[in-house]
Amino acid sequence: MMVETLRCRNDFEIAHVERVDIVSILEFKLVQHFPEFRLIIMRDGDMETEATADPRNNRIFVRRSLYRAACDNDPEARLVLAHELGHYLLHEEKNAQMHTDRKGSVQAIKQMTALESTEDQADMFARHFLAPPRLAYHYRNSPSELASSAGIPLRIARGNITMSKWPEVYAIRHLHDGSFDHATNTK
């Protein structure tokens, strides 16, 4: 999943960006790659969840309050948008229920094991899209600095730093040459 996420960062020309402008990606860059895509901002009362991806119909629906929070760089809102972007990019071909039902129970996912859960995939995509292993390792001694720099929740920063230290992640951290441009935090 990390490698796929890094490819997506490259596709959006943000491989070396510390703070991903997730709103601009959803509003402008995604349309460049998928001309039929639309980000739909809904009134809060019109949606049961904060956001949902509909890859088959080229849509991501977002509550207005969540969208505004993401525009204001709220880490949790940014993570939700990146999660839905993950669904959109990763699950177009899947015949799967991607969300929980009204009671909060995860629905059966056709032809998928627990290790292939679309929710887990979207979670991993979001965390590594916003703070890739190389960036997490750079801030390995300061989760709060990673959280601040990447605009992610502290719990995600801590988890990403832990993963960035795993021996199997070493090669992934070094997939791209060059270093992060600290003079330009967004793109």
XYZ file of N, CA, C and O in Angstrom:
748
model
N 0.821 -1.195 0.000
C 0.000 0.000 0.000
C 0.869 1.264 0.000
O 0.522 2.244 -0.623
N 1.995 1.211 0.713
C 2.860 2.394 0.769
C 3.380 2.761 -0.618
O 3.391 3.932 -0.986
N 3.799 1.753 -1.367
C 4.359 2.014 -2.695
C 3.291 2.600 -3.603
O 3.540 3.567 -4.334
N 2.083 2.052 -3.552
C 0.971 2.577 -4.362
C 0.682 4.033 -3.985
O 0.442 4.880 -4.843
N 0.714 4.320 -2.713
C 0.458 5.686 -2.238
C 1.549 6.633 -2.725
O 1.256 7.752 -3.163
N 2.798 6.193 -2.682
C 3.895 7.035 -3.174
C 3.760 7.294 -4.677
O 4.062 8.385 -5.155
N 3.281 6.303 -5.407
C 3.029 6.506 -6.849
C 1.972 7.586 -7.048
O 2.092 8.422 -7.943
N 0.940 7.564 -6.229
C -0.105 8.588 -6.331
C 0.463 9.969 -6.004
O 0.135 10.952 -6.680
N 1.312 10.053 -4.996
C 1.949 11.339 -4.687
C 2.764 11.822 -5.884
O 2.740 13.009 -6.207
N 3.466 10.907 -6.534
C 4.218 11.281 -7.743
C 3.282 11.752 -8.844
O 3.552 12.754 -9.513
N 2.196 11.025 -9.049
C 1.236 11.395 -10.098
C 0.678 12.799 -9.888
O 0.410 13.513 -10.851
N 0.498 13.176 -8.634
C -0.022 14.510 -8.323
C 1.099 15.542 -8.162
O 0.843 16.676 -7.762
N 2.318 15.125 -8.452
C 3.491 16.009 -8.395
C 3.692 16.604 -7.002
O 4.017 17.779 -6.851
N 3.526 15.769 -5.987
C 3.713 16.214 -4.601
C 4.643 15.271 -3.847
O 4.599 15.195 -2.617
N 5.497 14.562 -4.558
C 6.366 13.562 -3.927
C 7.179 14.147 -2.781
O 7.425 13.475 -1.788
N 7.614 15.382 -2.894
C 8.502 15.966 -1.884
C 7.840 17.089 -1.090
O 8.529 17.898 -0.475
N 6.520 17.118 -1.091
C 5.781 18.145 -0.367
C 5.483 17.643 1.046
O 5.012 16.527 1.222
N 5.763 18.466 2.035
C 5.498 18.063 3.419
C 4.026 18.187 3.776
O 3.442 17.271 4.326
N 3.412 19.329 3.493
C 1.993 19.518 3.819
C 1.201 19.473 2.522
O 1.155 20.436 1.770
N 0.567 18.348 2.297
C -0.239 18.152 1.100
C -1.491 19.015 1.193
O -2.191 18.996 2.204
N -1.778 19.752 0.139
C -3.012 20.543 0.082
C -4.111 19.635 -0.462
O -4.402 19.620 -1.653
N -4.697 18.852 0.440
C -5.680 17.846 0.048
C -6.909 18.470 -0.605
O -7.489 17.894 -1.522
N -7.291 19.657 -0.191
C -8.453 20.320 -0.787
C -8.158 20.660 -2.247
O -8.980 20.397 -3.138
N -6.999 21.203 -2.539
C -6.642 21.532 -3.923
C -6.534 20.284 -4.791
O -6.903 20.300 -5.960
N -6.056 19.203 -4.199
C -5.987 17.957 -4.973
C -7.387 17.513 -5.360
O -7.642 17.170 -6.516
N -8.312 17.542 -4.401
C -9.681 17.118 -4.697
C -10.391 18.090 -5.642
O -11.190 17.666 -6.476
N -10.118 19.370 -5.508
C -10.817 20.349 -6.333
C -10.218 20.511 -7.731
O -10.951 20.747 -8.677
N -8.902 20.419 -7.840
C -8.257 20.771 -9.107
C -7.423 19.650 -9.727
O -7.574 19.354 -10.909
N -6.549 19.025 -8.967
C -5.628 18.040 -9.550
C -6.318 16.741 -9.946
O -5.967 16.133 -10.942
N -7.283 16.295 -9.163
C -7.960 15.044 -9.475
C -8.702 15.139 -10.804
O -8.713 14.190 -11.591
N -9.268 16.294 -11.077
C -9.979 16.509 -12.345
C -9.024 16.444 -13.540
O -9.406 16.009 -14.620
N -7.780 16.839 -13.338
C -6.798 16.749 -14.417
C -6.539 15.301 -14.801
O -6.309 14.997 -15.963
N -6.585 14.403 -13.824
C -6.353 12.982 -14.081
C -7.639 12.235 -14.422
O -7.606 11.246 -15.146
N -8.743 12.702 -13.872
C -10.052 12.071 -14.069
C -11.059 13.170 -14.409
O -11.736 13.687 -13.512
N -11.170 13.549 -15.677
C -12.011 14.696 -16.067
C -13.470 14.605 -15.628
O -14.112 15.634 -15.456
N -13.979 13.418 -15.402
C -15.378 13.255 -14.999
C -15.572 13.414 -13.493
O -16.707 13.467 -13.019
N -14.480 13.483 -12.733
C -14.581 13.550 -11.279
C -15.226 14.848 -10.817
O -14.982 15.924 -11.358
N -16.035 14.737 -9.742
C -16.632 15.906 -9.112
C -16.587 15.730 -7.596
O -16.939 14.674 -7.064
N -16.180 16.796 -6.915
C -16.267 16.872 -5.468
C -17.584 17.564 -5.162
O -17.816 18.687 -5.600
N -18.448 16.894 -4.427
C -19.774 17.423 -4.124
C -19.822 17.799 -2.638
O -19.665 16.954 -1.768
N -20.025 19.089 -2.374
C -20.143 19.581 -1.005
C -21.634 19.608 -0.651
O -22.423 20.246 -1.336
N -21.993 18.905 0.406
C -23.400 18.746 0.794
C -23.679 19.457 2.116
O -22.779 19.610 2.941
N -24.940 19.854 2.291
C -25.342 20.372 3.601
C -25.181 19.253 4.625
O -25.437 18.087 4.315
N -24.763 19.607 5.807
C -24.500 18.601 6.839
C -25.694 17.691 7.077
O -25.540 16.479 7.214
N -26.878 18.242 7.117
C -28.076 17.456 7.387
C -28.456 16.501 6.275
O -29.267 15.604 6.480
N -27.854 16.666 5.103
C -28.177 15.810 3.961
C -27.294 14.562 3.886
O -27.464 13.745 2.985
N -26.333 14.440 4.818
C -25.430 13.284 4.800
C -25.411 12.625 6.172
O -25.359 13.307 7.186
N -25.408 11.294 6.194
C -25.321 10.553 7.450
C -23.880 10.435 7.922
O -23.626 10.297 9.115
N -22.937 10.446 6.988
C -21.514 10.346 7.329
C -20.827 11.653 6.948
O -21.390 12.477 6.232
N -19.590 11.824 7.424
C -18.858 13.049 7.118
C -18.509 13.153 5.644
O -18.510 14.240 5.071
N -18.210 12.018 5.040
C -17.827 12.001 3.631
C -17.977 10.585 3.112
O -17.939 9.620 3.880
N -18.128 10.469 1.814
C -18.198 9.148 1.196
C -17.719 9.234 -0.244
O -17.959 10.227 -0.933
N -17.026 8.205 -0.655
C -16.542 8.134 -2.034
C -17.478 7.246 -2.841
O -17.970 6.234 -2.346
N -17.700 7.635 -4.069
C -18.485 6.852 -5.025
C -17.652 6.749 -6.302
O -17.898 7.462 -7.275
N -16.625 5.884 -6.291
C -15.698 5.819 -7.425
C -16.363 5.457 -8.750
O -15.972 5.978 -9.792
N -17.358 4.602 -8.699
C -17.998 4.182 -9.951
C -18.700 5.343 -10.660
O -18.827 5.348 -11.868
N -19.148 6.331 -9.880
C -19.824 7.496 -10.454
C -18.952 8.754 -10.415
O -19.464 9.862 -10.601
N -17.659 8.561 -10.144
C -16.693 9.669 -10.166
C -17.054 10.807 -9.218
O -16.955 11.983 -9.570
N -17.434 10.457 -8.002
C -17.835 11.471 -7.030
C -17.244 11.187 -5.658
O -17.072 10.039 -5.266
N -16.959 12.253 -4.951
C -16.724 12.204 -3.513
C -17.671 13.229 -2.918
O -17.694 14.387 -3.346
N -18.484 12.786 -1.961
C -19.447 13.647 -1.288
C -18.891 13.998 0.088
O -18.406 13.116 0.801
N -18.978 15.270 0.458
C -18.401 15.746 1.710
C -19.379 16.688 2.394
O -19.987 17.546 1.744
N -19.514 16.528 3.714
C -20.300 17.493 4.484
C -19.627 18.862 4.417
O -18.406 18.958 4.486
N -20.436 19.903 4.328
C -19.911 21.272 4.254
C -19.010 21.591 5.450
O -17.941 22.190 5.286
N -19.401 21.174 6.641
C -18.590 21.475 7.830
C -17.221 20.795 7.761
O -16.213 21.386 8.156
N -17.172 19.580 7.233
C -15.897 18.882 7.091
C -15.025 19.576 6.045
O -13.825 19.774 6.246
N -15.643 19.964 4.943
C -14.910 20.670 3.886
C -14.306 21.963 4.432
O -13.123 22.249 4.212
N -15.105 22.728 5.164
C -14.607 23.988 5.738
C -13.474 23.727 6.723
O -12.488 24.464 6.754
N -13.618 22.692 7.532
C -12.564 22.349 8.490
C -11.275 21.969 7.759
O -10.182 22.375 8.160
N -11.394 21.230 6.674
C -10.208 20.865 5.888
C -9.573 22.101 5.264
O -8.346 22.227 5.228
N -10.398 23.022 4.798
C -9.878 24.289 4.249
C -9.126 25.073 5.320
O -8.177 25.805 5.008
N -9.540 24.902 6.577
C -8.874 25.565 7.703
C -7.730 24.718 8.271
O -7.223 25.002 9.352
N -7.355 23.659 7.549
C -6.234 22.781 7.920
C -6.458 21.954 9.184
O -5.501 21.600 9.871
N -7.703 21.629 9.491
C -7.980 20.739 10.607
C -7.422 19.347 10.279
O -7.784 18.758 9.252
N -6.527 18.810 11.121
C -5.891 17.525 10.820
C -6.864 16.365 10.622
O -6.678 15.546 9.715
N -7.888 16.274 11.459
C -8.860 15.176 11.319
C -9.632 15.293 10.003
O -9.861 14.295 9.321
N -10.040 16.502 9.645
C -10.779 16.706 8.394
C -9.896 16.386 7.195
O -10.351 15.764 6.226
N -8.638 16.782 7.258
C -7.693 16.471 6.174
C -7.544 14.957 6.014
O -7.514 14.435 4.907
N -7.488 14.254 7.137
C -7.355 12.803 7.106
C -8.590 12.150 6.483
O -8.466 11.216 5.679
N -9.771 12.635 6.827
C -11.005 12.086 6.243
C -11.008 12.277 4.726
O -11.334 11.357 3.972
N -10.635 13.464 4.263
C -10.608 13.703 2.811
C -9.589 12.803 2.131
O -9.856 12.265 1.045
N -8.420 12.625 2.738
C -7.414 11.735 2.153
C -7.916 10.291 2.148
O -7.651 9.541 1.198
N -8.655 9.898 3.167
C -9.254 8.560 3.235
C -10.214 8.352 2.058
O -10.169 7.330 1.376
N -11.069 9.329 1.816
C -12.028 9.202 0.711
C -11.307 9.231 -0.646
O -11.705 8.531 -1.574
N -10.239 10.017 -0.749
C -9.417 9.990 -1.963
C -8.859 8.588 -2.173
O -8.838 8.082 -3.298
N -8.439 7.949 -1.086
C -7.957 6.575 -1.178
C -9.016 5.638 -1.724
O -8.744 4.825 -2.608
N -10.235 5.744 -1.216
C -11.323 4.935 -1.768
C -11.488 5.207 -3.261
O -11.607 4.279 -4.061
N -11.492 6.458 -3.621
C -11.717 6.818 -5.024
C -10.630 6.229 -5.924
O -10.929 5.650 -6.968
N -9.391 6.362 -5.532
C -8.289 5.910 -6.379
C -8.071 4.402 -6.343
O -7.657 3.819 -7.342
N -8.356 3.773 -5.227
C -8.029 2.359 -5.057
C -9.176 1.399 -5.332
O -8.933 0.240 -5.638
N -10.416 1.850 -5.226
C -11.523 0.902 -5.187
C -12.544 1.031 -6.308
O -13.663 0.557 -6.181
N -12.162 1.626 -7.385
C -13.094 1.756 -8.509
C -13.540 0.397 -9.036
O -14.680 0.204 -9.419
N -12.627 -0.556 -9.026
C -12.924 -1.877 -9.601
C -13.552 -2.850 -8.603
O -14.019 -3.901 -8.991
N -13.542 -2.508 -7.345
C -14.031 -3.435 -6.324
C -15.559 -3.448 -6.287
O -16.201 -2.426 -6.374
N -16.099 -4.630 -6.112
C -17.530 -4.778 -5.888
C -17.706 -4.951 -4.384
O -17.850 -6.050 -3.885
N -17.596 -3.847 -3.656
C -17.551 -3.953 -2.201
C -18.356 -2.848 -1.538
O -18.490 -1.759 -2.064
N -18.867 -3.173 -0.367
C -19.455 -2.176 0.507
C -18.305 -1.531 1.250
O -17.541 -2.209 1.917
N -18.137 -0.216 1.135
C -16.962 0.429 1.695
C -17.204 1.073 3.046
O -16.301 1.627 3.631
N -18.405 1.049 3.546
C -18.685 1.749 4.789
C -19.504 0.881 5.725
O -19.918 -0.211 5.374
N -19.760 1.392 6.901
C -20.540 0.658 7.876
C -22.025 0.953 7.685
O -22.399 1.955 7.079
N -22.841 0.068 8.205
C -24.282 0.312 8.118
C -24.705 1.285 9.214
O -23.888 1.760 9.989
N -25.993 1.568 9.298
C -26.503 2.557 10.266
C -26.218 2.171 11.712
O -26.136 3.017 12.587
N -26.084 0.881 11.989
C -25.801 0.418 13.345
C -24.303 0.382 13.629
O -23.892 0.030 14.726
N -23.482 0.693 12.634
C -22.043 0.702 12.828
C -21.356 -0.614 12.528
O -20.164 -0.763 12.758
N -22.090 -1.581 11.995
C -21.497 -2.877 11.676
C -20.876 -2.834 10.287
O -21.481 -2.333 9.342
N -19.684 -3.391 10.177
C -19.034 -3.442 8.873
C -19.759 -4.472 8.029
O -20.025 -5.592 8.476
N -20.093 -4.092 6.819
C -20.806 -4.982 5.924
C -19.848 -5.989 5.289
O -18.651 -5.745 5.184
N -20.394 -7.104 4.848
C -19.587 -8.122 4.182
C -18.962 -7.543 2.920
O -19.587 -6.765 2.206
N -17.744 -7.921 2.663
C -17.037 -7.444 1.483
C -16.849 -8.641 0.560
O -16.161 -9.604 0.903
N -17.443 -8.582 -0.592
C -17.425 -9.698 -1.523
C -16.010 -9.979 -2.018
O -15.286 -9.082 -2.418
N -15.630 -11.244 -1.964
C -14.365 -11.730 -2.509
C -13.142 -11.051 -1.903
O -12.128 -10.884 -2.564
N -13.221 -10.646 -0.642
C -12.075 -10.015 0.006
C -11.871 -10.617 1.386
O -12.830 -10.928 2.077
N -10.616 -10.761 1.784
C -10.301 -11.214 3.132
C -10.210 -10.006 4.041
O -10.199 -8.864 3.572
N -10.084 -10.238 5.321
C -9.961 -9.132 6.271
C -8.722 -8.289 5.966
O -8.707 -7.087 6.185
N -7.669 -8.927 5.466
C -6.440 -8.193 5.139
C -6.623 -7.264 3.946
O -5.813 -6.382 3.719
N -7.671 -7.483 3.175
C -7.924 -6.658 1.995
C -9.067 -5.673 2.215
O -9.611 -5.144 1.261
N -9.436 -5.423 3.430
C -10.539 -4.525 3.745
C -10.360 -3.178 3.062
O -9.308 -2.547 3.166
N -11.384 -2.728 2.391
C -11.303 -1.433 1.716
C -11.120 -0.295 2.711
O -10.447 0.689 2.410
N -11.699 -0.430 3.902
C -11.526 0.615 4.920
C -10.081 0.678 5.404
O -9.514 1.764 5.544
N -9.491 -0.491 5.650
C -8.088 -0.514 6.066
C -7.186 0.041 4.972
O -6.240 0.779 5.243
N -7.479 -0.304 3.731
C -6.684 0.214 2.613
C -6.790 1.729 2.527
O -5.787 2.426 2.350
N -7.989 2.255 2.653
C -8.174 3.709 2.577
C -7.504 4.403 3.761
O -6.931 5.487 3.608
N -7.554 3.771 4.933
C -6.860 4.337 6.104
C -5.356 4.404 5.862
O -4.716 5.430 6.130
N -4.784 3.308 5.359
C -3.343 3.286 5.109
C -2.974 4.281 4.002
O -1.960 4.967 4.095
N -3.785 4.345 2.970
C -3.537 5.316 1.902
C -3.496 6.725 2.486
O -2.569 7.494 2.224
N -4.500 7.085 3.269
C -4.603 8.438 3.816
C -3.400 8.794 4.671
O -2.800 9.865 4.505
N -3.023 7.902 5.558
C -1.914 8.210 6.463
C -0.604 8.371 5.701
O 0.200 9.234 6.033
N -0.374 7.567 4.659
C 0.886 7.660 3.921
C 0.843 8.701 2.811
O 1.882 9.190 2.385
N -0.344 9.043 2.361
C -0.472 10.128 1.379
C -0.137 11.457 2.041
O 0.558 12.292 1.474
N -0.614 11.649 3.267
C -0.372 12.896 3.983
C 1.000 12.942 4.662
O 1.565 14.027 4.825
N 1.536 11.791 5.045
C 2.848 11.744 5.712
C 3.571 10.463 5.306
O 3.511 9.453 6.009
N 4.240 10.482 4.163
C 4.908 9.278 3.664
C 6.061 8.834 4.569
O 6.543 9.606 5.406
N 6.506 7.589 4.406
C 7.545 7.037 5.277
C 8.815 7.892 5.367
O 9.386 8.031 6.441
N 9.221 8.448 4.279
C 10.440 9.258 4.288
C 10.281 10.481 5.203
O 11.183 10.824 5.960
N 9.147 11.144 5.110
C 8.884 12.311 5.950
C 8.757 11.892 7.417
O 9.293 12.538 8.307
N 8.043 10.788 7.664
C 7.883 10.298 9.030
C 9.242 9.964 9.641
O 9.501 10.290 10.807
N 10.108 9.350 8.856
C 11.429 9.009 9.380
C 12.253 10.268 9.651
O 12.999 10.330 10.623
N 12.098 11.261 8.818
C 12.801 12.530 9.024
C 12.449 13.118 10.400
O 13.312 13.678 11.085
N 11.197 12.995 10.800
C 10.724 13.526 12.086
C 10.628 12.430 13.150
O 9.867 12.558 14.107
N 11.414 11.378 13.006
C 11.300 10.191 13.866
C 11.450 10.474 15.361
O 10.973 9.701 16.185
N 12.077 11.555 15.709
C 12.257 11.881 17.125
C 11.242 12.892 17.641
O 11.320 13.294 18.807
N 10.313 13.309 16.779
C 9.351 14.317 17.211
C 7.999 14.149 16.517
O 7.722 14.796 15.500
N 7.150 13.290 17.068
C 5.820 13.110 16.481
C 5.037 14.411 16.376
O 4.321 14.625 15.398
N 5.179 15.295 17.356
C 4.419 16.549 17.309
C 4.890 17.431 16.147
O 4.076 18.108 15.526
N 6.173 17.402 15.838
C 6.658 18.170 14.685
C 6.154 17.572 13.376
O 5.801 18.311 12.463
N 6.110 16.244 13.289
C 5.553 15.612 12.088
C 4.085 15.981 11.954
O 3.632 16.357 10.864
N 3.336 15.895 13.049
C 1.907 16.229 13.010
C 1.704 17.663 12.537
O 0.858 17.936 11.675
N 2.503 18.577 13.055
C 2.391 19.987 12.677
C 2.814 20.220 11.229
O 2.132 20.907 10.470
N 3.919 19.633 10.835
C 4.451 19.842 9.489
C 3.534 19.265 8.412
O 3.293 19.897 7.385
N 3.043 18.047 8.658
C 2.217 17.363 7.658
C 0.733 17.683 7.800
O -0.057 17.347 6.916
N 0.332 18.301 8.910
C -1.081 18.603 9.116
C -1.910 17.365 9.361
O -2.997 17.207 8.804
N -1.382 16.467 10.198
C -2.078 15.214 10.512
C -2.289 15.114 12.017
O -1.598 15.764 12.790
N -3.244 14.277 12.440
C -3.438 14.066 13.879
C -2.190 13.442 14.502
O -1.479 12.668 13.863
N -1.941 13.755 15.757
C -0.760 13.263 16.461
C -0.723 11.736 16.493
O 0.342 11.141 16.342
N -1.868 11.077 16.668
C -1.884 9.614 16.716
C -1.407 9.019 15.398
O -0.727 7.991 15.383
N -1.722 9.666 14.279
C -1.271 9.199 12.966
C 0.228 9.439 12.827
O 0.961 8.588 12.315
N 0.698 10.582 13.304
C 2.135 10.876 13.259
C 2.913 9.821 14.038
O 3.939 9.313 13.546
N 2.437 9.478 15.214
C 3.123 8.463 16.027
C 3.173 7.115 15.301
O 4.213 6.459 15.266
N 2.047 6.717 14.743
C 2.002 5.443 14.012
C 2.899 5.446 12.784
O 3.596 4.463 12.508
N 2.884 6.543 12.038
C 3.722 6.614 10.837
C 5.203 6.589 11.191
O 5.998 5.981 10.470
N 5.577 7.247 12.267
C 6.982 7.217 12.695
C 7.379 5.791 13.061
O 8.450 5.314 12.652
N 6.536 5.103 13.795
C 6.830 3.711 14.151
C 7.016 2.872 12.899
O 7.998 2.135 12.779
N 6.092 2.979 11.944
C 6.198 2.199 10.711
C 7.434 2.577 9.906
O 8.042 1.722 9.268
N 7.794 3.858 9.919
C 8.938 4.302 9.119
C 10.252 3.685 9.589
O 11.217 3.640 8.835
N 10.286 3.180 10.811
C 11.494 2.572 11.366
C 11.589 1.076 11.093
O 12.623 0.469 11.353
N 10.523 0.481 10.594
C 10.539 -0.950 10.322
C 11.574 -1.264 9.250
O 11.685 -0.532 8.252
N 12.329 -2.358 9.406
C 13.343 -2.711 8.395
C 12.762 -2.861 6.989
O 13.386 -2.445 6.015
N 11.567 -3.403 6.886
C 10.975 -3.604 5.563
C 10.556 -2.301 4.895
O 10.279 -2.262 3.698
N 10.525 -1.209 5.641
C 10.145 0.091 5.088
C 11.379 0.872 4.620
O 11.269 1.836 3.874
N 12.557 0.412 5.010
C 13.797 1.101 4.644
C 13.868 1.368 3.135
O 14.110 2.491 2.701
N 13.645 0.337 2.319
C 13.724 0.495 0.866
C 12.640 1.438 0.352
O 12.884 2.217 -0.574
N 11.470 1.395 0.945
C 10.381 2.274 0.510
C 10.723 3.730 0.800
O 10.446 4.611 -0.015
N 11.361 3.979 1.939
C 11.764 5.353 2.276
C 12.720 5.922 1.238
O 12.787 7.116 1.042
N 13.463 5.065 0.576
C 14.494 5.517 -0.350
C 14.109 5.329 -1.817
O 14.970 5.342 -2.688
N 12.839 5.186 -2.098
C 12.390 5.016 -3.487
C 12.608 6.255 -4.337
O 12.808 6.167 -5.529
N 12.527 7.416 -3.730
C 12.621 8.663 -4.481
C 13.873 9.413 -4.084
O 14.168 9.569 -2.909
N 14.620 9.864 -5.065
C 15.831 10.629 -4.798
C 15.471 12.041 -4.379
O 14.385 12.525 -4.639
N 16.400 12.734 -3.762
C 16.175 14.128 -3.355
C 15.620 14.191 -1.947
O 15.369 13.188 -1.302
N 15.453 15.373 -1.467
C 14.932 15.576 -0.119
C 13.701 16.461 -0.167
O 13.432 17.093 -1.178
N 12.982 16.493 0.946
C 11.818 17.354 1.006
C 12.267 18.803 0.963
O 13.250 19.180 1.555
N 11.530 19.609 0.238
C 11.839 21.015 0.119
C 11.190 21.740 1.285
O 9.992 21.981 1.287
N 11.999 22.089 2.287
C 11.445 22.744 3.474
C 11.031 24.191 3.180
O 10.291 24.767 3.947
N 11.508 24.768 2.089
C 11.124 26.134 1.761
C 9.716 26.190 1.199
O 9.043 27.203 1.250
N 9.249 25.095 0.642
C 7.909 25.045 0.058
C 7.140 23.925 0.718
O 7.299 22.779 0.369
N 6.286 24.262 1.688
C 5.546 23.247 2.406
C 4.315 22.760 1.669
O 3.745 21.750 2.025
N 3.851 23.475 0.677
C 2.680 23.034 -0.079
C 2.965 23.164 -1.555
O 3.882 23.824 -1.980
N 2.134 22.505 -2.317
C 2.252 22.599 -3.766
C 0.883 22.649 -4.354
O -0.027 22.031 -3.903
